[in-house]
XYZ file of N, CA and C in Angstrom:
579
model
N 28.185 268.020 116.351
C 27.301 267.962 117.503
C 28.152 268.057 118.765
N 27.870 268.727 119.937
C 28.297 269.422 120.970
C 28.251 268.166 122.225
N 29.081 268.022 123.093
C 29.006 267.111 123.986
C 27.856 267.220 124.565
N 26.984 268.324 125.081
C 25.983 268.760 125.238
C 24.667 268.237 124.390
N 24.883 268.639 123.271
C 23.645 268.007 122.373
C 23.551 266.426 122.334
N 25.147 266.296 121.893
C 24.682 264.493 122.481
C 23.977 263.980 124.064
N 24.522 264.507 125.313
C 23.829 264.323 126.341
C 22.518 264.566 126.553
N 21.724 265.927 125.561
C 20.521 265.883 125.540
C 19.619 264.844 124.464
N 20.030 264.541 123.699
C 19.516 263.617 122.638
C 19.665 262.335 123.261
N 20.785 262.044 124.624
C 20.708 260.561 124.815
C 19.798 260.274 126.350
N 19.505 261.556 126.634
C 18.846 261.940 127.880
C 17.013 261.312 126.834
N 16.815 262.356 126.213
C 15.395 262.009 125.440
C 15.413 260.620 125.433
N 16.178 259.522 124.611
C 16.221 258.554 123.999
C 15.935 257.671 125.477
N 16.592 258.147 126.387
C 16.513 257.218 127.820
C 14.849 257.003 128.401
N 14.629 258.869 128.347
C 13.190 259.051 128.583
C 12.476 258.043 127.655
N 12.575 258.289 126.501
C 11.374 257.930 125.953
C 11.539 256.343 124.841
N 12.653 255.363 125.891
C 12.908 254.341 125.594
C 13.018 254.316 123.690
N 13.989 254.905 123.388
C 14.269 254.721 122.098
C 15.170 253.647 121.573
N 15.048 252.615 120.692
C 16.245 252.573 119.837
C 17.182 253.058 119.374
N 18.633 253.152 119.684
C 19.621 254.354 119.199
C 20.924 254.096 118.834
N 21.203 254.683 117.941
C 22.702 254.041 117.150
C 23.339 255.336 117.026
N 25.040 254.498 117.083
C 25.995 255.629 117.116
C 27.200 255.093 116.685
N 28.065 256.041 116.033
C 29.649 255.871 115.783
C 30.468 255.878 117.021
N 31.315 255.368 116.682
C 33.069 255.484 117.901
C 33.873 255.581 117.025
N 34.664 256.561 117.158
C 36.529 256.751 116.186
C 36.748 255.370 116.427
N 37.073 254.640 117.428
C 37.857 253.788 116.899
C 37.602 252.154 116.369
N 36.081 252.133 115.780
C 35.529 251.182 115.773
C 34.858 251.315 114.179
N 34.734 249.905 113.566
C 34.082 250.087 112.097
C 32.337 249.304 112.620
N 31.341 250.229 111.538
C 30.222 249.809 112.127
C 29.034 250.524 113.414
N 28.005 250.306 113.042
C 26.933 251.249 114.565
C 27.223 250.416 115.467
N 26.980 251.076 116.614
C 26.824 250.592 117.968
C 25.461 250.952 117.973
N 24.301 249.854 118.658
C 22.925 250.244 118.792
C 22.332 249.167 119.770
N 21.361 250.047 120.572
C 21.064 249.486 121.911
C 19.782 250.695 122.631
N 19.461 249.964 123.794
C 18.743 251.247 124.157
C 19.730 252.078 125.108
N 19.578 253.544 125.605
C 20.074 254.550 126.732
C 19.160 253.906 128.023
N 20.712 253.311 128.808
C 20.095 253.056 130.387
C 20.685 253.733 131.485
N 21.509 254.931 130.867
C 22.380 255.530 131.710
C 23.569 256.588 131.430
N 23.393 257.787 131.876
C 24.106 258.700 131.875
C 24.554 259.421 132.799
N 26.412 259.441 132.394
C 27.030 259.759 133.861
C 27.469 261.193 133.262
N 28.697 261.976 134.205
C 29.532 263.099 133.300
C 30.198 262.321 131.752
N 31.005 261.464 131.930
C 31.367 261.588 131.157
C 31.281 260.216 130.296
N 30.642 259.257 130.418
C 30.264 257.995 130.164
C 28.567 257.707 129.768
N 27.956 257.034 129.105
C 26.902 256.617 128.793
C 27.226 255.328 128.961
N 25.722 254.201 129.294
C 25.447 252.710 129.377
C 24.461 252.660 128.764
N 24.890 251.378 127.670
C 23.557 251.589 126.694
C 23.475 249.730 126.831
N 22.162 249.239 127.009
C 21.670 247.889 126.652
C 22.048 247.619 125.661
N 22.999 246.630 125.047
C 23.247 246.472 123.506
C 22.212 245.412 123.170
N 21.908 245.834 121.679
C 21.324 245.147 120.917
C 22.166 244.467 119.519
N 22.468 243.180 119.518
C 23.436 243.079 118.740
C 22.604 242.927 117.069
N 23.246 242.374 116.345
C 23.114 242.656 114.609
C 22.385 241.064 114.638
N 22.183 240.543 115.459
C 21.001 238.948 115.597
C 19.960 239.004 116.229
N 19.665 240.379 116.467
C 18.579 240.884 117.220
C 18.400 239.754 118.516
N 19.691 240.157 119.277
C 19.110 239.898 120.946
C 19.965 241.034 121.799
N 19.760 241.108 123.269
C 20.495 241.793 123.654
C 21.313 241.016 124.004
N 22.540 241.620 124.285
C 23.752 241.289 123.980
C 24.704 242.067 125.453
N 24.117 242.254 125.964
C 24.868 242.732 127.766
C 24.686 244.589 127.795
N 25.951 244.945 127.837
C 25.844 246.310 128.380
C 27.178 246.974 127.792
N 27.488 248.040 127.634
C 28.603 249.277 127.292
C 28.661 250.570 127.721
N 29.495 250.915 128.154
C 29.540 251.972 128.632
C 30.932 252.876 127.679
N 30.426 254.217 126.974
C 31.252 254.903 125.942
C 31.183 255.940 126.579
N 32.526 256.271 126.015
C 32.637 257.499 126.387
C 31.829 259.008 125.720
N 31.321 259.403 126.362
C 30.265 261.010 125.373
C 31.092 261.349 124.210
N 32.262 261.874 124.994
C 32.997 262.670 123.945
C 33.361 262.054 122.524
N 33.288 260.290 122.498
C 33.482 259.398 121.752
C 32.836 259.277 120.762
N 31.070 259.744 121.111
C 30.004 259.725 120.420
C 29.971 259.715 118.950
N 29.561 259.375 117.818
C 29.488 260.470 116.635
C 28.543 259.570 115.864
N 27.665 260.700 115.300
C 26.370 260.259 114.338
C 25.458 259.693 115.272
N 25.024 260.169 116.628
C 24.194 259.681 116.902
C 22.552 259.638 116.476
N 21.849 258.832 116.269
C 20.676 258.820 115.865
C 19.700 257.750 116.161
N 18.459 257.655 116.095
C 17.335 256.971 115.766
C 18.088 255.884 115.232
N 17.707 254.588 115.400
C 18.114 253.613 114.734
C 16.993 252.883 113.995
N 16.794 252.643 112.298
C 15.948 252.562 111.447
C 15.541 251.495 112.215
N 14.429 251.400 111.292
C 13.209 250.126 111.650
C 12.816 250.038 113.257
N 12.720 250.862 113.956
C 12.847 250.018 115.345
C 11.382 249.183 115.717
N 10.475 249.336 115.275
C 9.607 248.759 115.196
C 9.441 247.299 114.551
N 10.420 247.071 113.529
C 10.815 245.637 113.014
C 11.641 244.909 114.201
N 13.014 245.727 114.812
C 13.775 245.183 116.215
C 12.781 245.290 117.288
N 11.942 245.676 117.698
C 11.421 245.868 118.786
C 10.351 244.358 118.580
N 9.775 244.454 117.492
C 8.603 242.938 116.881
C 9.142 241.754 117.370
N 10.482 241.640 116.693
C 11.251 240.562 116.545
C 12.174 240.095 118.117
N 12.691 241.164 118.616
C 12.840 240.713 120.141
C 12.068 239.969 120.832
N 10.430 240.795 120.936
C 9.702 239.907 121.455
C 9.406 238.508 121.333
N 8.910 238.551 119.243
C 8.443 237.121 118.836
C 10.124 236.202 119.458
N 11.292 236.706 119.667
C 12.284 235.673 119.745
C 12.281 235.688 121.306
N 11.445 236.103 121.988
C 11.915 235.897 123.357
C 12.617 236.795 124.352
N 13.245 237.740 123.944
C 14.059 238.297 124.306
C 13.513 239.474 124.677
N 13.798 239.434 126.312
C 13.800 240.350 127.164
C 14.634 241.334 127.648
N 14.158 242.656 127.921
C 15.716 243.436 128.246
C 16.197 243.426 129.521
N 17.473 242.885 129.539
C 17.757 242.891 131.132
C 17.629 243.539 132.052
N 17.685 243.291 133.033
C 17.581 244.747 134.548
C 18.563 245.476 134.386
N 19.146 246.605 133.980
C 20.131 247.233 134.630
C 21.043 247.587 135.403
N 22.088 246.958 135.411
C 22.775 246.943 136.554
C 23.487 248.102 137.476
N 23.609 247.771 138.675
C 24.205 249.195 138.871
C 25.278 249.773 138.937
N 25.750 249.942 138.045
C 27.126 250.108 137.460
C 26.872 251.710 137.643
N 28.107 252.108 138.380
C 28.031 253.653 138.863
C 29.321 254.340 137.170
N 28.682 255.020 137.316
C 28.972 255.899 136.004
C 29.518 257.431 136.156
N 30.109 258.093 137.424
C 30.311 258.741 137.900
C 31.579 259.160 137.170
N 32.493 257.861 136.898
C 34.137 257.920 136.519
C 34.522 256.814 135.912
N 35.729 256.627 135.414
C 35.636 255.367 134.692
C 36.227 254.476 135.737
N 36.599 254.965 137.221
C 37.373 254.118 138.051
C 35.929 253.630 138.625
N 35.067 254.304 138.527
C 33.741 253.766 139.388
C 33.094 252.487 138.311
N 32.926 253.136 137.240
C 32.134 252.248 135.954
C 33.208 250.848 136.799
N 34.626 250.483 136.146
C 35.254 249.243 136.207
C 35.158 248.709 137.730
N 35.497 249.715 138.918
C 35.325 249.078 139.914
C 33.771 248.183 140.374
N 32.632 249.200 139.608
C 31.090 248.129 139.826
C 30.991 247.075 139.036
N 31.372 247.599 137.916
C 31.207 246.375 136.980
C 31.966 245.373 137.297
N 33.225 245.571 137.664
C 34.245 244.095 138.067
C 33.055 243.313 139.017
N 32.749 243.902 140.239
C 32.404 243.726 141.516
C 31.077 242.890 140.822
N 30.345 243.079 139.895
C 29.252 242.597 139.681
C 29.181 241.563 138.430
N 30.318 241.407 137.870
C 30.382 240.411 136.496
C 31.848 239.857 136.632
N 31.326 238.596 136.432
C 33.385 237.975 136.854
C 33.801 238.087 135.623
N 33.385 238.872 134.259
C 34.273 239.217 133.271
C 34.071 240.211 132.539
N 34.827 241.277 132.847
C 34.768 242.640 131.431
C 35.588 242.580 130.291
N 34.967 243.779 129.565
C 35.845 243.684 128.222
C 35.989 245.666 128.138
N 37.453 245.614 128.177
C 37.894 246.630 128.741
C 38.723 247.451 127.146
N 38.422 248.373 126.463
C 38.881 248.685 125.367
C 39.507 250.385 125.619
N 40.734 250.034 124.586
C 41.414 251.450 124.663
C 41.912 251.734 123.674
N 42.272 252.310 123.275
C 42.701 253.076 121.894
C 43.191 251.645 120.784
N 43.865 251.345 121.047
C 44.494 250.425 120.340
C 44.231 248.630 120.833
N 43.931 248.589 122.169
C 43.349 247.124 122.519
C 42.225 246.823 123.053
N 42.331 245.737 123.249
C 41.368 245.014 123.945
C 41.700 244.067 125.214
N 41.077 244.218 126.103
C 41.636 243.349 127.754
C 40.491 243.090 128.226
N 40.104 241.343 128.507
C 38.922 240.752 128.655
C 39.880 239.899 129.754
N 38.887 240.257 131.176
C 39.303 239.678 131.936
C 38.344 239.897 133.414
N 39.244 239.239 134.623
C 38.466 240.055 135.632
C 39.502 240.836 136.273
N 38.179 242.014 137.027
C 39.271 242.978 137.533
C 39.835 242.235 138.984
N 41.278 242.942 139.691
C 41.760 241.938 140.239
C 41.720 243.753 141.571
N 42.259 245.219 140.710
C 42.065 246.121 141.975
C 42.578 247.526 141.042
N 42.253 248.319 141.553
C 42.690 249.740 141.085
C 43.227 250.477 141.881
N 44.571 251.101 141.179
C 45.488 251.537 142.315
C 46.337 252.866 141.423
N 46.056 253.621 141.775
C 47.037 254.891 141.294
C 46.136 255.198 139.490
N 45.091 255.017 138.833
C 45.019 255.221 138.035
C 45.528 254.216 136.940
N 45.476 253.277 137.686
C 45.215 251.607 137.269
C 44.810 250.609 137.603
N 43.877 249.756 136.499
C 43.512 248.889 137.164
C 44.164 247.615 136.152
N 44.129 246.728 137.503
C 44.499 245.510 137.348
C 43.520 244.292 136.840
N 43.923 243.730 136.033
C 43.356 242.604 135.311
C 43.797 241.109 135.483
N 42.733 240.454 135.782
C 43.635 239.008 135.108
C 42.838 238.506 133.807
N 43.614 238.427 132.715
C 43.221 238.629 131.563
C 42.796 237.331 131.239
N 41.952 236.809 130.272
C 41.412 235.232 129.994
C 41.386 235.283 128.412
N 42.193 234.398 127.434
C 42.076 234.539 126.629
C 40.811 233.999 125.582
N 41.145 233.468 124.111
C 39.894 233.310 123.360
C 39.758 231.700 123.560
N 40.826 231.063 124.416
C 41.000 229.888 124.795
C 40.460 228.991 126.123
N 39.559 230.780 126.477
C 39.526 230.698 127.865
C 40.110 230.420 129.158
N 41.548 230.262 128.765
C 42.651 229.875 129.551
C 43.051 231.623 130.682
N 43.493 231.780 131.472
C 43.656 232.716 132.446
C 44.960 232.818 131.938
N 45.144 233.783 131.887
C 46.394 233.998 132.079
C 47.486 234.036 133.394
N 48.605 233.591 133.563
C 49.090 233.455 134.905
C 49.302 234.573 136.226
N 49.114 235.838 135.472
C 49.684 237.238 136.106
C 48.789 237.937 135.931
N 48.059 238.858 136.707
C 47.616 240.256 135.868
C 48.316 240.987 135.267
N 48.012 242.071 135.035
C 48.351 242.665 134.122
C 47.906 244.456 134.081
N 48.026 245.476 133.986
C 48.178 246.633 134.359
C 47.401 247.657 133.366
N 46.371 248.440 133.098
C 46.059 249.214 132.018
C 45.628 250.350 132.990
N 46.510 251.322 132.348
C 46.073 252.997 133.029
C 44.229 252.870 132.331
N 43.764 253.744 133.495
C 42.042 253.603 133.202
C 41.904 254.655 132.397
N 42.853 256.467 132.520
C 42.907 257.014 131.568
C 42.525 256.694 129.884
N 42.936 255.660 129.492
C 43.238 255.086 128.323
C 41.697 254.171 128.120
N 40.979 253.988 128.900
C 40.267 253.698 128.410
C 38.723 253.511 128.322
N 38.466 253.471 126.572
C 37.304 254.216 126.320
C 36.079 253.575 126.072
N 35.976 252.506 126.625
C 34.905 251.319 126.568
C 34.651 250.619 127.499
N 33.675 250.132 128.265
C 33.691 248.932 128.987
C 32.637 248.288 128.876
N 32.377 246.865 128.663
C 31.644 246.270 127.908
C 31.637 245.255 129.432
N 30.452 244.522 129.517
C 30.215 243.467 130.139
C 28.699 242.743 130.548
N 28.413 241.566 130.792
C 27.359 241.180 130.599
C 26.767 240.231 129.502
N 27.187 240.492 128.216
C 27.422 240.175 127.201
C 27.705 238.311 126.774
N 27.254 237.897 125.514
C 27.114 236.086 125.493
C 28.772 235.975 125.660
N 29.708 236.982 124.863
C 31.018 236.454 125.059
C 31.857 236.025 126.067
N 31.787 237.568 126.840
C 32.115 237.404 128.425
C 31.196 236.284 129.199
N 29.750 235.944 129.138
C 29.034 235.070 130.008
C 29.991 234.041 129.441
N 30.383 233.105 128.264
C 30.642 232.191 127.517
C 32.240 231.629 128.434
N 33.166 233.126 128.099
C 34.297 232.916 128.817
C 34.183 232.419 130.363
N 33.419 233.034 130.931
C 33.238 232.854 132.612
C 32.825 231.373 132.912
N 31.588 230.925 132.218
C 30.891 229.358 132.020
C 32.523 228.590 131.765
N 33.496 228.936 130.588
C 34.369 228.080 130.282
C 35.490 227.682 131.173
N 36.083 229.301 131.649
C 37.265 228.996 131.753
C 36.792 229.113 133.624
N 35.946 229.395 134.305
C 35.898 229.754 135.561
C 35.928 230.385 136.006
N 36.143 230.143 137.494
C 37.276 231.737 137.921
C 38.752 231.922 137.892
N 39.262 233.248 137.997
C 40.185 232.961 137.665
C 41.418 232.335 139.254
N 41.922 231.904 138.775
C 42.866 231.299 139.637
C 44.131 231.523 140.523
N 44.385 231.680 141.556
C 44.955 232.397 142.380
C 46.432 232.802 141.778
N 46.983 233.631 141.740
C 48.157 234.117 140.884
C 49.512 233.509 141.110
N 49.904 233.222 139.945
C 51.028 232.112 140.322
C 52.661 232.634 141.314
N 52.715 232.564 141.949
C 53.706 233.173 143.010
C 55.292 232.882 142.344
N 55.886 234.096 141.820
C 57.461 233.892 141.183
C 58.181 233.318 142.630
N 59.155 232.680 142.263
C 60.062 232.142 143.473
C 60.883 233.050 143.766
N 60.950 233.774 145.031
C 62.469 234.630 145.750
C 63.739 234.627 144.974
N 63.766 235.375 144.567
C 65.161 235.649 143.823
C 66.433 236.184 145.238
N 67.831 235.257 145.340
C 68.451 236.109 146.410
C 69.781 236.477 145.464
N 70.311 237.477 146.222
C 71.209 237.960 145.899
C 72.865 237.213 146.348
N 73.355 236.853 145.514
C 74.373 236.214 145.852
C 76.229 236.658 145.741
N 76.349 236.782 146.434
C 77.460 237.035 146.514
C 78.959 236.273 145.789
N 79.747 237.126 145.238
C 80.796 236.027 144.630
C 82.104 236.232 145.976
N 82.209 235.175 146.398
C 82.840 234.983 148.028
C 84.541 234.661 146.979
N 84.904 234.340 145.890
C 86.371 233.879 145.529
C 86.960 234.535 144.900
């Protein structure tokens, strides 16, 4: 399927409020949620997690796509949302233009993302983006901050997740994050003997 055909199949699904599941290379398992948004090169989909609630927001990359489809039963998930309460959130406005735009709204609007790239994962808040990086201060599963940010080319990455019970959970725990710990002046010293 053609980057194209996926954009039209996730264009329909948006229209006509579908249930919809899909693969990622680098992930085991569907991703499934409704289509709340399509940029060039990014989609935002409402997640619906595997406990039937929603579960925040993601933004994948198109080209990432694979097996997209209809997601079975939706009429059993759609029943069961309701009888449990669960409403779909507002949409946020997370600009989808680029992935420097996606992280810069989303930082600006959630004090915690979850930022994925080929090989990791960086859950934190954003701190600024500069040259084709953005800066993090990362919070671990301890909810503890880490002391420094920390640096991930945006190139690299192909997910951004936020909104979500984990990230809300971390933010409730650990706070905000905390002003960055200042290294002490290093001087240069001279050997005078």
């Amino acid at each position: 399927m053609t980057t194209k055909d996926v954009r039209e199949q996730l264009a329909q699904a948006m229209r006509e409020r579908l249930l919809m599941r899909f693969h990622r290379r680098f992930e085991d398992g569907w991703v499934r949620g409704y289509v709340v948004g399509i940029g060039p090169e990014f989609l935002m989909l409402c997640e619906v997690s595997d406990h039937l609630r929603f579960n925040g927001f993601g933004c994948y990359r198109l080209a990432e796509v694979k097996n997209l489809q209809p997601a079975p039963y939706p009429e059993f998930v759609e029943t069961a949302l309701e009888k449990l309460g669960e409403v779909q959130p507002e949409t946020p406005a997370v600009a989808l233009n680029s992935i420097d735009d996606i992280v810069t709204t989303a930082g600006n609007l959630f004090p915690i993302i979850t930022a994925y790239s080929e090989a990791q994962v960086h859950i934190g808040a954003v701190v600024s983006l500069d040259g084709g990086v953005v800066w993090m201060r990362d919070i671990g599963p301890d909810a503890a901050w880490d002391p420094q940010p920390s640096a991930w080319r945006l190139d690299d990455l192909t997910r951004i997740d936020f909104g979500g019970a984990y990230e809300t959970a971390l933010a409730l725990v650990g706070g905000p994050p905390p002003a960055p710990v200042e290294a002490p002046l290093l001087r240069l010293v001279a050997d005078n003997g």
